[in-house]
Amino acid sequence: MKSRIKEYLQSEDKELKHEAWNYVEVHYKELGKDFIIEMLKFPDTGTRYRAWNFVKKLIEEKFLTVEECKALSPYFLEMLKDNNVVVRALSWYVTLIPLIDLGIINKGESC
């Protein structure tokens, strides 16, 4: 099942990819911490962006810790220079400030 979800999360079919992510958001506890951590490092940066955008909720619910996310922060920082302009813009303008506020990213790291 998890391998099928990962396959969908890398699909060129944007609708399929979107539905797969919706499934992840609803079932993340069942999918487990290791699966979510894998999403924070996922090769498909569109999916990786969605995972990082979900981090605030995961920390608030104590599913992940700030320290765990901080250790994975290089995977987020890569997206600030991503070739996909949408991923790059969303990372800068939607997700970066909440990650700074949570203490996962230091302001100087993003430049």
mmCIF file of C-alpha atoms in Angstrom:
data_model
loop_
_atom_site.group_PDB
_atom_site.id
_atom_site.type_symbol
_atom_site.label_atom_id
_atom_site.label_comp_id
_atom_site.label_asym_id
_atom_site.label_seq_id
_atom_site.Cartn_x
_atom_site.Cartn_y
_atom_site.Cartn_z
ATOM 1 C CA MET A 1 0.000 0.000 0.000
ATOM 2 C CA LYS A 2 2.727 2.497 0.980
ATOM 3 C CA SER A 3 4.670 1.792 -2.197
ATOM 4 C CA ARG A 4 1.527 2.471 -4.243
ATOM 5 C CA ILE A 5 1.006 5.797 -2.456
ATOM 6 C CA LYS A 6 4.639 6.749 -3.131
ATOM 7 C CA GLU A 7 4.125 5.869 -6.788
ATOM 8 C CA TYR A 8 1.047 8.113 -6.949
ATOM 9 C CA LEU A 9 2.905 10.926 -5.194
ATOM 10 C CA GLN A 10 5.404 10.973 -8.075
ATOM 11 C CA SER A 11 2.785 10.762 -10.810
ATOM 12 C CA GLU A 12 2.639 13.175 -13.720
ATOM 13 C CA ASP A 13 -1.148 13.082 -13.234
ATOM 14 C CA LYS A 14 -1.670 16.086 -10.971
ATOM 15 C CA GLU A 15 -5.146 14.945 -9.902
ATOM 16 C CA LEU A 16 -3.856 11.521 -8.841
ATOM 17 C CA LYS A 17 -0.945 13.145 -7.033
ATOM 18 C CA HIS A 18 -3.316 15.546 -5.238
ATOM 19 C CA GLU A 19 -5.632 12.726 -4.129
ATOM 20 C CA ALA A 20 -2.667 10.675 -2.922
ATOM 21 C CA TRP A 21 -1.492 13.588 -0.777
ATOM 22 C CA ASN A 22 -5.002 14.072 0.610
ATOM 23 C CA TYR A 23 -4.879 10.411 1.641
ATOM 24 C CA VAL A 24 -1.531 10.968 3.381
ATOM 25 C CA GLU A 25 -2.876 13.955 5.335
ATOM 26 C CA VAL A 26 -5.855 11.956 6.578
ATOM 27 C CA HIS A 27 -3.978 8.703 7.312
ATOM 28 C CA TYR A 28 -0.538 9.953 8.379
ATOM 29 C CA LYS A 29 -0.737 8.313 11.807
ATOM 30 C CA GLU A 30 -1.451 4.927 10.251
ATOM 31 C CA LEU A 31 1.273 5.443 7.639
ATOM 32 C CA GLY A 32 3.704 6.125 10.474
ATOM 33 C CA LYS A 33 6.499 8.484 11.357
ATOM 34 C CA ASP A 34 9.055 6.823 9.058
ATOM 35 C CA PHE A 35 6.744 7.317 6.071
ATOM 36 C CA ILE A 36 6.246 11.008 6.876
ATOM 37 C CA ILE A 37 9.979 11.524 7.393
ATOM 38 C CA GLU A 38 10.505 9.940 3.978
ATOM 39 C CA MET A 39 8.037 12.474 2.536
ATOM 40 C CA LEU A 40 10.146 15.325 3.975
ATOM 41 C CA LYS A 41 13.052 13.966 1.885
ATOM 42 C CA PHE A 42 10.974 12.862 -1.108
ATOM 43 C CA PRO A 43 12.595 13.195 -4.544
ATOM 44 C CA ASP A 44 9.450 14.745 -6.059
ATOM 45 C CA THR A 45 9.691 18.302 -4.764
ATOM 46 C CA GLY A 46 5.980 18.998 -5.250
ATOM 47 C CA THR A 47 5.201 16.234 -2.752
ATOM 48 C CA ARG A 48 8.127 17.210 -0.549
ATOM 49 C CA TYR A 49 6.789 20.769 -0.448
ATOM 50 C CA ARG A 50 3.378 19.524 0.693
ATOM 51 C CA ALA A 51 5.034 17.470 3.430
ATOM 52 C CA TRP A 52 6.984 20.478 4.698
ATOM 53 C CA ASN A 53 3.851 22.575 4.582
ATOM 54 C CA PHE A 54 2.237 19.929 6.850
ATOM 55 C CA VAL A 55 5.043 20.092 9.450
ATOM 56 C CA LYS A 56 3.418 22.743 11.648
ATOM 57 C CA LYS A 57 0.394 20.496 12.249
ATOM 58 C CA LEU A 58 2.622 17.471 12.845
ATOM 59 C CA ILE A 59 4.594 19.344 15.482
ATOM 60 C CA GLU A 60 1.486 20.782 17.113
ATOM 61 C CA GLU A 61 0.112 17.248 17.404
ATOM 62 C CA LYS A 62 3.483 16.004 18.735
ATOM 63 C CA PHE A 63 3.763 13.521 15.865
ATOM 64 C CA LEU A 64 7.183 14.994 15.008
ATOM 65 C CA THR A 65 9.549 17.114 17.062
ATOM 66 C CA VAL A 66 11.237 20.353 16.135
ATOM 67 C CA GLU A 67 14.585 18.567 16.518
ATOM 68 C CA GLU A 68 13.608 15.831 14.040
ATOM 69 C CA CYS A 69 12.502 18.431 11.503
ATOM 70 C CA LYS A 70 15.563 20.585 12.087
ATOM 71 C CA ALA A 71 17.780 17.601 11.243
ATOM 72 C CA LEU A 72 15.880 17.269 7.953
ATOM 73 C CA SER A 73 15.926 21.002 7.152
ATOM 74 C CA PRO A 74 18.521 20.694 4.336
ATOM 75 C CA TYR A 75 15.800 18.957 2.321
ATOM 76 C CA PHE A 76 13.575 21.993 2.748
ATOM 77 C CA LEU A 77 16.363 24.459 2.017
ATOM 78 C CA GLU A 78 17.025 22.707 -1.331
ATOM 79 C CA MET A 79 13.526 23.687 -2.422
ATOM 80 C CA LEU A 80 14.312 27.385 -2.020
ATOM 81 C CA LYS A 81 16.448 26.950 -5.155
ATOM 82 C CA ASP A 82 14.294 24.343 -6.909
ATOM 83 C CA ASN A 83 14.001 24.377 -10.707
ATOM 84 C CA ASN A 84 10.219 24.186 -10.367
ATOM 85 C CA VAL A 85 9.268 27.851 -9.958
ATOM 86 C CA VAL A 86 5.973 26.965 -8.226
ATOM 87 C CA VAL A 87 7.702 24.817 -5.600
ATOM 88 C CA ARG A 88 10.378 27.478 -5.147
ATOM 89 C CA ALA A 89 7.852 30.310 -4.738
ATOM 90 C CA LEU A 90 5.592 28.383 -2.368
ATOM 91 C CA SER A 91 8.601 27.367 -0.271
ATOM 92 C CA TRP A 92 9.730 30.983 0.038
ATOM 93 C CA TYR A 93 6.361 32.680 0.449
ATOM 94 C CA VAL A 94 4.168 30.126 2.233
ATOM 95 C CA THR A 95 6.251 27.654 4.214
ATOM 96 C CA LEU A 96 9.519 29.376 5.134
ATOM 97 C CA ILE A 97 8.149 31.831 7.734
ATOM 98 C CA PRO A 98 6.234 29.173 9.725
ATOM 99 C CA LEU A 99 9.372 26.993 9.768
ATOM 100 C CA ILE A 100 11.411 29.952 11.026
ATOM 101 C CA ASP A 101 8.754 30.670 13.667
ATOM 102 C CA LEU A 102 8.894 27.025 14.816
ATOM 103 C CA GLY A 103 12.690 27.200 15.129
ATOM 104 C CA ILE A 104 13.315 24.623 12.404
ATOM 105 C CA ILE A 105 15.038 27.065 10.048
ATOM 106 C CA ASN A 106 17.288 29.909 11.147
ATOM 107 C CA LYS A 107 16.753 33.173 9.260
ATOM 108 C CA GLY A 108 20.335 33.213 7.960
ATOM 109 C CA GLU A 109 20.037 29.706 6.487
ATOM 110 C CA SER A 110 17.440 30.714 3.925
ATOM 111 C CA CYS A 111 19.589 33.262 2.098
#
